[in-house]
């Protein structure tokens, strides 16, 4: 069992939990995830580490409450325990001095983007960070990301803060202004990552995306997380979760991520009825 030391709602449907797990915290690197099983008879789900502290012996996760298991996590308070945590899993973000790195994220994915952009900054890069949300209230980790940004852009769909429009508009503008861009890093909904990869491809700007296929074991055994990269099958959990955005078959990933929707709806209905 893993004790929750802090529980906080970042928005009405995003829970942030800091959990005591010293053996994971001491090995964790930016870009990695953990498999979380909230309760003994619950399912395991992958969640990126939004932060980790070897000193405190804790890892932090932030989950958007979309279905049964994330809603179960959403009810957990400080002092409660999570049944099981496995990790750190997946390959860490490849860090080096690229030069100008443009990182792009939105909504819940801003929590996941933060440790990565912090690591880009610590590796000596000039960090240009573009963050977006539907509205100002849903902007998360804004101050944290800004604190590791050389240049910082905010976008909201409704214009309540920053640029009125999409994160991709800002990227297009930077490219149109001939800004030197050595790497683009995008984390977010599949459609957003596909749009970003399509924008950078004609300019040959190296683009890394963090994929979210359905994972069961998270260690390369089940094959659930198969993704197609340059026509070849790769496993999201052990070969990723980050891949070259220009080589990803996003349509295949979109279709595969929808394959259990009927079962997910039944699980959520049962969970809500049991309350
Ligand atoms: P469900 O109703 O069961 O599912 C809702 C949707 O979530 C599904 O349609 C499917 O697209 C996706 N999903 C369901 N089960 C899984 C699964 N086992 N693995 C992956 N996707 C699934 N979400 C966050 O909110 N925060 C994170 O930090 C985060 N990090 C992730 C890191 C990785 C490497 C991956 C692969 C996914 C990550 N996700 C993250 C997505 C998260 O795992 C799903 O939202 C979660 O599993 C949904 O579970 P549920 O039971 O609440 O919802
Ligand atoms: Fe089972 Fe990747 S989650 S092989
Ligand atoms: Mg589920």
Tab-separated table of C-alpha atoms and ligand atoms in Angstrom:
chain	number	residue	atom	x	y	z
A	1	UNK	CA	0.000	0.000	0.000
A	2	UNK	CA	1.219	3.514	-0.834
A	3	UNK	CA	0.211	6.415	1.399
A	4	UNK	CA	-1.190	9.595	-0.127
A	5	UNK	CA	0.546	12.520	1.566
A	6	UNK	CA	-1.285	15.289	-0.307
A	7	UNK	CA	-4.497	15.419	-2.341
A	8	UNK	CA	-5.565	18.492	-4.266
A	9	UNK	CA	-8.187	19.294	-6.927
A	10	UNK	CA	-6.507	21.318	-9.686
A	11	UNK	CA	-9.859	21.837	-11.445
A	12	UNK	CA	-13.264	20.286	-10.588
A	13	UNK	CA	-12.309	17.146	-12.547
A	14	UNK	CA	-8.520	16.925	-12.153
A	15	UNK	CA	-7.024	15.315	-9.052
A	16	UNK	CA	-3.380	15.748	-8.074
A	17	UNK	CA	-1.994	13.196	-5.613
A	18	UNK	CA	1.429	13.147	-3.978
A	19	UNK	CA	2.158	9.570	-2.943
A	20	UNK	CA	4.935	8.107	-0.787
A	21	UNK	CA	6.966	5.724	-2.978
A	22	UNK	CA	10.690	6.239	-2.233
A	23	UNK	CA	11.905	3.346	-4.434
A	24	UNK	CA	10.164	4.875	-7.498
A	25	UNK	CA	11.048	8.510	-6.667
A	26	UNK	CA	14.778	7.774	-6.494
A	27	UNK	CA	14.852	6.256	-10.012
A	28	UNK	CA	12.247	8.471	-11.766
A	29	UNK	CA	13.177	10.540	-14.814
A	30	UNK	CA	11.214	13.096	-16.843
A	31	UNK	CA	8.838	11.524	-19.372
A	32	UNK	CA	8.324	8.247	-17.486
A	33	UNK	CA	5.056	6.865	-16.153
A	34	UNK	CA	3.784	4.518	-13.447
A	35	UNK	CA	1.045	1.881	-13.427
A	36	UNK	CA	-1.447	2.766	-10.703
A	37	UNK	CA	-4.015	0.390	-9.164
A	38	UNK	CA	-6.148	2.487	-6.794
A	39	UNK	CA	-7.896	-0.385	-4.989
A	40	UNK	CA	-7.268	-4.129	-4.523
A	41	UNK	CA	-9.885	-5.227	-7.076
A	42	UNK	CA	-9.504	-2.216	-9.362
A	43	UNK	CA	-7.824	-1.921	-12.769
A	44	UNK	CA	-4.262	-0.760	-13.422
A	45	UNK	CA	-3.890	2.439	-15.424
A	46	UNK	CA	-0.828	4.295	-16.695
A	47	UNK	CA	-0.244	7.824	-15.387
A	48	UNK	CA	2.755	10.034	-16.122
A	49	UNK	CA	4.710	11.318	-13.159
A	50	UNK	CA	3.859	15.019	-12.982
A	51	UNK	CA	6.651	15.347	-10.437
A	52	UNK	CA	8.948	13.274	-8.227
A	53	UNK	CA	11.169	14.060	-5.272
A	54	UNK	CA	13.956	11.644	-4.281
A	55	UNK	CA	14.480	13.810	-1.160
A	56	UNK	CA	10.869	13.514	0.052
A	57	UNK	CA	10.496	9.984	-1.367
A	58	UNK	CA	7.285	10.929	-3.192
A	59	UNK	CA	5.856	10.845	-6.707
A	60	UNK	CA	3.054	13.110	-7.922
A	61	UNK	CA	0.348	12.200	-10.397
A	62	UNK	CA	-2.400	14.333	-11.931
A	63	UNK	CA	-5.407	12.566	-13.438
A	64	UNK	CA	-8.302	13.859	-15.495
A	65	UNK	CA	-11.382	12.089	-14.147
A	66	UNK	CA	-12.778	10.564	-17.351
A	67	UNK	CA	-13.950	7.095	-16.279
A	68	UNK	CA	-14.247	4.553	-13.481
A	69	UNK	CA	-10.630	4.324	-12.338
A	70	UNK	CA	-9.711	7.999	-12.578
A	71	UNK	CA	-12.949	8.891	-10.749
A	72	UNK	CA	-11.956	6.384	-8.054
A	73	UNK	CA	-8.624	8.242	-7.711
A	74	UNK	CA	-10.540	11.536	-7.657
A	75	UNK	CA	-12.152	10.547	-4.354
A	76	UNK	CA	-8.865	9.808	-2.578
A	77	UNK	CA	-7.709	12.046	0.257
A	78	UNK	CA	-4.463	12.565	2.168
A	79	UNK	CA	-4.034	9.631	4.568
A	80	UNK	CA	-5.734	7.148	2.178
A	81	UNK	CA	-3.602	4.538	0.418
A	82	UNK	CA	-3.256	3.477	-3.201
A	83	UNK	CA	-3.192	-0.333	-3.527
A	84	UNK	CA	-0.286	-0.626	-5.965
A	85	UNK	CA	2.219	1.471	-7.916
A	86	UNK	CA	4.658	0.002	-10.451
A	87	UNK	CA	7.452	2.010	-12.014
A	88	UNK	CA	9.178	4.021	-13.175
A	89	UNK	CA	8.208	2.663	-16.612
A	90	UNK	CA	8.893	3.700	-20.202
A	91	UNK	CA	11.938	5.380	-21.675
A	92	UNK	CA	12.801	8.795	-20.213
A	93	UNK	CA	12.722	11.877	-22.445
A	94	UNK	CA	15.900	12.015	-24.546
A	95	UNK	CA	17.749	14.998	-23.099
A	96	UNK	CA	20.588	16.934	-24.692
A	97	UNK	CA	21.408	20.474	-25.670
A	98	UNK	CA	19.211	20.792	-28.772
A	99	UNK	CA	19.167	24.625	-28.840
A	100	UNK	CA	15.706	26.159	-29.167
A	101	UNK	CA	13.074	23.693	-27.923
A	102	UNK	CA	9.393	24.496	-28.442
A	103	UNK	CA	7.192	22.440	-26.096
A	104	UNK	CA	3.444	22.382	-26.564
A	105	UNK	CA	0.707	21.021	-24.314
A	106	UNK	CA	-2.869	21.566	-23.270
A	107	UNK	CA	-5.315	20.824	-20.460
A	108	UNK	CA	-4.357	17.876	-18.230
A	109	UNK	CA	-1.219	17.347	-20.290
A	110	UNK	CA	0.307	20.535	-18.878
A	111	UNK	CA	0.882	18.587	-15.657
A	112	UNK	CA	2.847	16.010	-17.639
A	113	UNK	CA	4.698	18.616	-19.676
A	114	UNK	CA	6.131	20.361	-16.625
A	115	UNK	CA	8.874	17.849	-15.595
A	116	UNK	CA	9.880	17.496	-19.262
A	117	UNK	CA	10.266	21.236	-19.933
A	118	UNK	CA	12.087	21.600	-16.608
A	119	UNK	CA	14.516	18.899	-17.779
A	120	UNK	CA	14.960	20.603	-21.195
A	121	UNK	CA	15.860	23.807	-19.338
A	122	UNK	CA	18.235	22.013	-16.953
A	123	UNK	CA	19.935	20.470	-20.023
A	124	UNK	CA	20.862	23.951	-21.260
A	125	UNK	CA	18.149	24.516	-23.863
A	126	UNK	CA	16.371	27.775	-24.729
A	127	UNK	CA	12.824	26.770	-23.805
A	128	UNK	CA	9.828	28.172	-25.674
A	129	UNK	CA	6.665	26.837	-24.042
A	130	UNK	CA	3.161	27.086	-25.494
A	131	UNK	CA	0.345	26.112	-23.127
A	132	UNK	CA	-3.363	25.933	-23.870
A	133	UNK	CA	-6.733	25.155	-22.348
A	134	UNK	CA	-10.403	25.597	-23.172
A	135	UNK	CA	-10.573	28.530	-20.761
A	136	UNK	CA	-8.442	30.321	-18.169
A	137	UNK	CA	-9.821	28.256	-15.258
A	138	UNK	CA	-8.583	25.026	-16.857
A	139	UNK	CA	-4.986	26.245	-17.269
A	140	UNK	CA	-2.833	24.095	-15.011
A	141	UNK	CA	0.813	24.323	-13.997
A	142	UNK	CA	0.993	27.744	-15.643
A	143	UNK	CA	3.319	29.302	-13.033
A	144	UNK	CA	5.514	26.184	-12.847
A	145	UNK	CA	5.943	25.990	-16.636
A	146	UNK	CA	6.500	29.733	-16.912
A	147	UNK	CA	9.270	29.459	-14.289
A	148	UNK	CA	11.283	27.179	-16.625
A	149	UNK	CA	10.498	29.118	-19.821
A	150	UNK	CA	12.707	31.513	-21.753
A	151	UNK	CA	9.648	32.375	-23.842
A	152	UNK	CA	6.103	31.601	-22.762
A	153	UNK	CA	2.782	31.706	-24.646
A	154	UNK	CA	-0.718	31.092	-23.270
A	155	UNK	CA	-3.706	30.203	-25.488
A	156	UNK	CA	-7.354	29.698	-24.602
A	157	UNK	CA	-10.140	28.477	-26.893
A	158	UNK	CA	-12.501	31.171	-25.565
A	159	UNK	CA	-9.955	34.003	-25.398
A	160	UNK	CA	-10.269	34.351	-21.592
A	161	UNK	CA	-6.448	34.490	-21.332
A	162	UNK	CA	-3.603	34.986	-23.823
A	163	UNK	CA	-4.022	34.173	-27.501
A	164	UNK	CA	-7.646	33.482	-28.504
A	165	UNK	CA	-7.181	30.206	-30.381
A	166	UNK	CA	-5.102	27.053	-30.572
A	167	UNK	CA	-1.559	26.242	-29.475
A	168	UNK	CA	-0.859	25.271	-33.092
A	169	UNK	CA	-1.559	28.895	-34.179
A	170	UNK	CA	1.397	30.091	-32.067
A	171	UNK	CA	3.677	27.388	-33.510
A	172	UNK	CA	2.645	28.400	-37.056
A	173	UNK	CA	3.406	32.042	-36.214
A	174	UNK	CA	6.870	31.181	-34.853
A	175	UNK	CA	7.628	29.209	-38.026
A	176	UNK	CA	6.299	32.058	-40.225
A	177	UNK	CA	8.615	34.479	-38.355
A	178	UNK	CA	11.550	32.171	-39.250
A	179	UNK	CA	12.264	31.427	-35.607
A	180	UNK	CA	15.092	28.900	-35.344
A	181	UNK	CA	13.485	25.755	-33.890
A	182	UNK	CA	15.671	22.725	-33.145
A	183	UNK	CA	13.045	20.484	-31.538
A	184	UNK	CA	9.292	20.484	-31.048
A	185	UNK	CA	7.884	18.436	-28.150
A	186	UNK	CA	4.107	17.911	-28.044
A	187	UNK	CA	1.957	16.175	-25.442
A	188	UNK	CA	-1.824	16.192	-25.559
A	189	UNK	CA	-4.856	14.765	-27.329
A	190	UNK	CA	-3.989	12.595	-30.353
A	191	UNK	CA	-5.574	15.086	-32.765
A	192	UNK	CA	-3.451	17.925	-31.352
A	193	UNK	CA	-0.216	15.923	-31.693
A	194	UNK	CA	-1.181	14.942	-35.259
A	195	UNK	CA	-1.825	18.598	-36.195
A	196	UNK	CA	1.533	19.678	-34.691
A	197	UNK	CA	3.422	16.885	-36.512
A	198	UNK	CA	1.748	17.861	-39.798
A	199	UNK	CA	2.782	21.509	-39.302
A	200	UNK	CA	6.460	20.728	-38.620
A	201	UNK	CA	6.929	17.953	-41.207
A	202	UNK	CA	7.288	20.174	-44.322
A	203	UNK	CA	9.997	22.155	-42.478
A	204	UNK	CA	11.834	19.019	-41.271
A	205	UNK	CA	11.690	20.243	-37.676
A	206	UNK	CA	12.394	17.211	-35.423
A	207	UNK	CA	9.180	16.557	-33.489
A	208	UNK	CA	8.691	14.297	-30.479
A	209	UNK	CA	5.214	13.291	-29.308
A	210	UNK	CA	4.213	11.468	-26.121
A	211	UNK	CA	1.677	8.769	-27.020
A	212	UNK	CA	-1.106	7.367	-24.824
A	213	UNK	CA	-2.110	3.914	-26.157
A	214	UNK	CA	-4.166	1.623	-23.906
A	215	UNK	CA	-1.763	-0.170	-21.554
A	216	UNK	CA	-2.392	-3.219	-19.384
A	217	UNK	CA	0.901	-4.379	-17.843
A	218	UNK	CA	3.113	-1.479	-18.940
A	219	UNK	CA	6.159	-3.736	-19.205
A	220	UNK	CA	6.087	-5.146	-22.753
A	221	UNK	CA	4.204	-8.391	-22.076
A	222	UNK	CA	0.607	-7.979	-23.290
A	223	UNK	CA	0.858	-6.126	-26.610
A	224	UNK	CA	-2.121	-3.884	-25.825
A	225	UNK	CA	-0.114	-0.713	-26.374
A	226	UNK	CA	0.946	-1.549	-29.969
A	227	UNK	CA	1.529	1.564	-32.059
A	228	UNK	CA	2.665	1.818	-35.670
A	229	UNK	CA	5.841	3.838	-36.165
A	230	UNK	CA	7.160	4.161	-39.732
A	231	UNK	CA	5.106	1.072	-40.653
A	232	UNK	CA	6.628	-1.033	-37.877
A	233	UNK	CA	4.883	-2.253	-34.725
A	234	UNK	CA	6.302	-0.841	-31.504
A	235	UNK	CA	5.151	-1.109	-27.899
A	236	UNK	CA	4.196	2.235	-26.345
A	237	UNK	CA	5.222	1.108	-22.859
A	238	UNK	CA	8.771	-0.080	-23.500
A	239	UNK	CA	9.736	1.539	-26.833
A	240	UNK	CA	8.014	4.828	-25.856
A	241	UNK	CA	5.901	6.561	-24.773
A	242	UNK	CA	7.769	9.227	-26.807
A	243	UNK	CA	8.188	8.737	-30.554
A	244	UNK	CA	9.128	10.662	-33.691
A	245	UNK	CA	5.869	12.491	-34.488
A	246	UNK	CA	6.525	12.355	-38.236
A	247	UNK	CA	6.501	8.537	-38.168
A	248	UNK	CA	3.424	7.862	-36.005
A	249	UNK	CA	0.252	6.354	-37.501
A	250	UNK	CA	-2.126	8.594	-35.526
A	251	UNK	CA	-5.290	7.227	-37.184
A	252	UNK	CA	-4.460	3.685	-36.051
A	253	UNK	CA	-3.838	4.935	-32.500
A	254	UNK	CA	-7.158	6.837	-32.485
A	255	UNK	CA	-9.056	3.719	-33.570
A	256	UNK	CA	-7.279	1.424	-31.081
A	257	UNK	CA	-7.937	3.774	-28.158
A	258	UNK	CA	-11.703	3.547	-28.801
A	259	UNK	CA	-11.895	-0.240	-28.781
A	260	UNK	CA	-13.186	-0.757	-25.218
A	261	UNK	CA	-15.629	2.165	-25.003
A	262	UNK	CA	-18.739	-0.055	-24.413
A	263	UNK	CA	-16.983	-1.900	-21.536
A	264	UNK	CA	-15.654	1.394	-20.093
A	265	UNK	CA	-19.185	2.828	-20.081
A	266	UNK	CA	-20.545	-0.246	-18.241
A	267	UNK	CA	-17.735	-0.035	-15.638
A	268	UNK	CA	-18.446	3.664	-15.039
A	269	UNK	CA	-22.212	3.100	-14.747
A	270	UNK	CA	-21.679	0.287	-12.190
A	271	UNK	CA	-19.237	2.446	-10.216
A	272	UNK	CA	-21.676	5.382	-10.119
A	273	UNK	CA	-24.622	3.148	-9.153
A	274	UNK	CA	-22.612	1.521	-6.330
A	275	UNK	CA	-21.985	4.891	-4.627
B	1	LIG	P1	-12.110	4.630	-18.943
B	1	LIG	O1	-13.551	4.981	-19.060
B	1	LIG	O2	-11.734	3.209	-18.632
B	1	LIG	O3	-11.354	5.068	-20.280
B	1	LIG	C1	-11.492	6.355	-20.874
B	1	LIG	C2	-10.503	6.435	-22.033
B	1	LIG	O4	-9.168	6.405	-21.496
B	1	LIG	C3	-10.560	5.226	-22.977
B	1	LIG	O5	-11.514	5.389	-24.004
B	1	LIG	C4	-9.151	5.112	-23.480
B	1	LIG	O6	-8.919	5.972	-24.572
B	1	LIG	C5	-8.318	5.561	-22.282
B	1	LIG	N1	-7.894	4.422	-21.457
B	1	LIG	C6	-8.692	3.549	-20.775
B	1	LIG	N2	-7.961	2.599	-20.163
B	1	LIG	C7	-6.680	2.876	-20.451
B	1	LIG	C8	-5.437	2.245	-20.139
B	1	LIG	N3	-5.377	1.129	-19.414
B	1	LIG	N4	-4.292	2.792	-20.642
B	1	LIG	C9	-4.332	3.921	-21.377
B	1	LIG	N5	-5.454	4.556	-21.726
B	1	LIG	C10	-6.612	4.048	-21.277
B	1	LIG	N6	-4.213	10.444	-17.994
B	1	LIG	C11	-4.168	11.434	-17.061
B	1	LIG	O7	-5.229	11.970	-16.678
B	1	LIG	N7	-2.992	11.839	-16.511
B	1	LIG	C12	-1.812	11.280	-16.861
B	1	LIG	O8	-0.763	11.642	-16.317
B	1	LIG	C13	-1.805	10.280	-17.871
B	1	LIG	N8	-0.656	9.709	-18.264
B	1	LIG	C14	-0.689	8.700	-19.168
B	1	LIG	C15	0.534	8.132	-19.543
B	1	LIG	C16	0.567	7.107	-20.457
B	1	LIG	C17	1.880	6.497	-20.831
B	1	LIG	C18	-0.651	6.640	-21.016
B	1	LIG	C19	-0.601	5.515	-21.993
B	1	LIG	C20	-1.868	7.197	-20.664
B	1	LIG	C21	-1.902	8.243	-19.730
B	1	LIG	N9	-3.092	8.826	-19.315
B	1	LIG	C22	-3.061	9.856	-18.402
B	1	LIG	C23	-4.406	8.337	-19.773
B	1	LIG	C24	-5.049	7.474	-18.652
B	1	LIG	O9	-4.310	6.270	-18.488
B	1	LIG	C25	-6.516	7.152	-18.990
B	1	LIG	O10	-7.258	8.355	-19.018
B	1	LIG	C26	-7.120	6.230	-17.931
B	1	LIG	O11	-6.589	4.932	-18.056
B	1	LIG	C27	-8.632	6.188	-18.023
B	1	LIG	O12	-9.124	5.252	-17.091
B	1	LIG	P2	-10.619	5.276	-16.586
B	1	LIG	O13	-10.952	3.928	-16.049
B	1	LIG	O14	-10.826	6.414	-15.655
B	1	LIG	O15	-11.467	5.635	-17.864
B	2	LIG	FE1	1.397	-4.464	-22.283
B	2	LIG	FE2	2.749	-2.411	-23.385
B	2	LIG	S1	1.147	-2.355	-21.962
B	2	LIG	S2	2.961	-4.536	-23.801
B	3	LIG	MG1	-11.005	2.131	-17.091
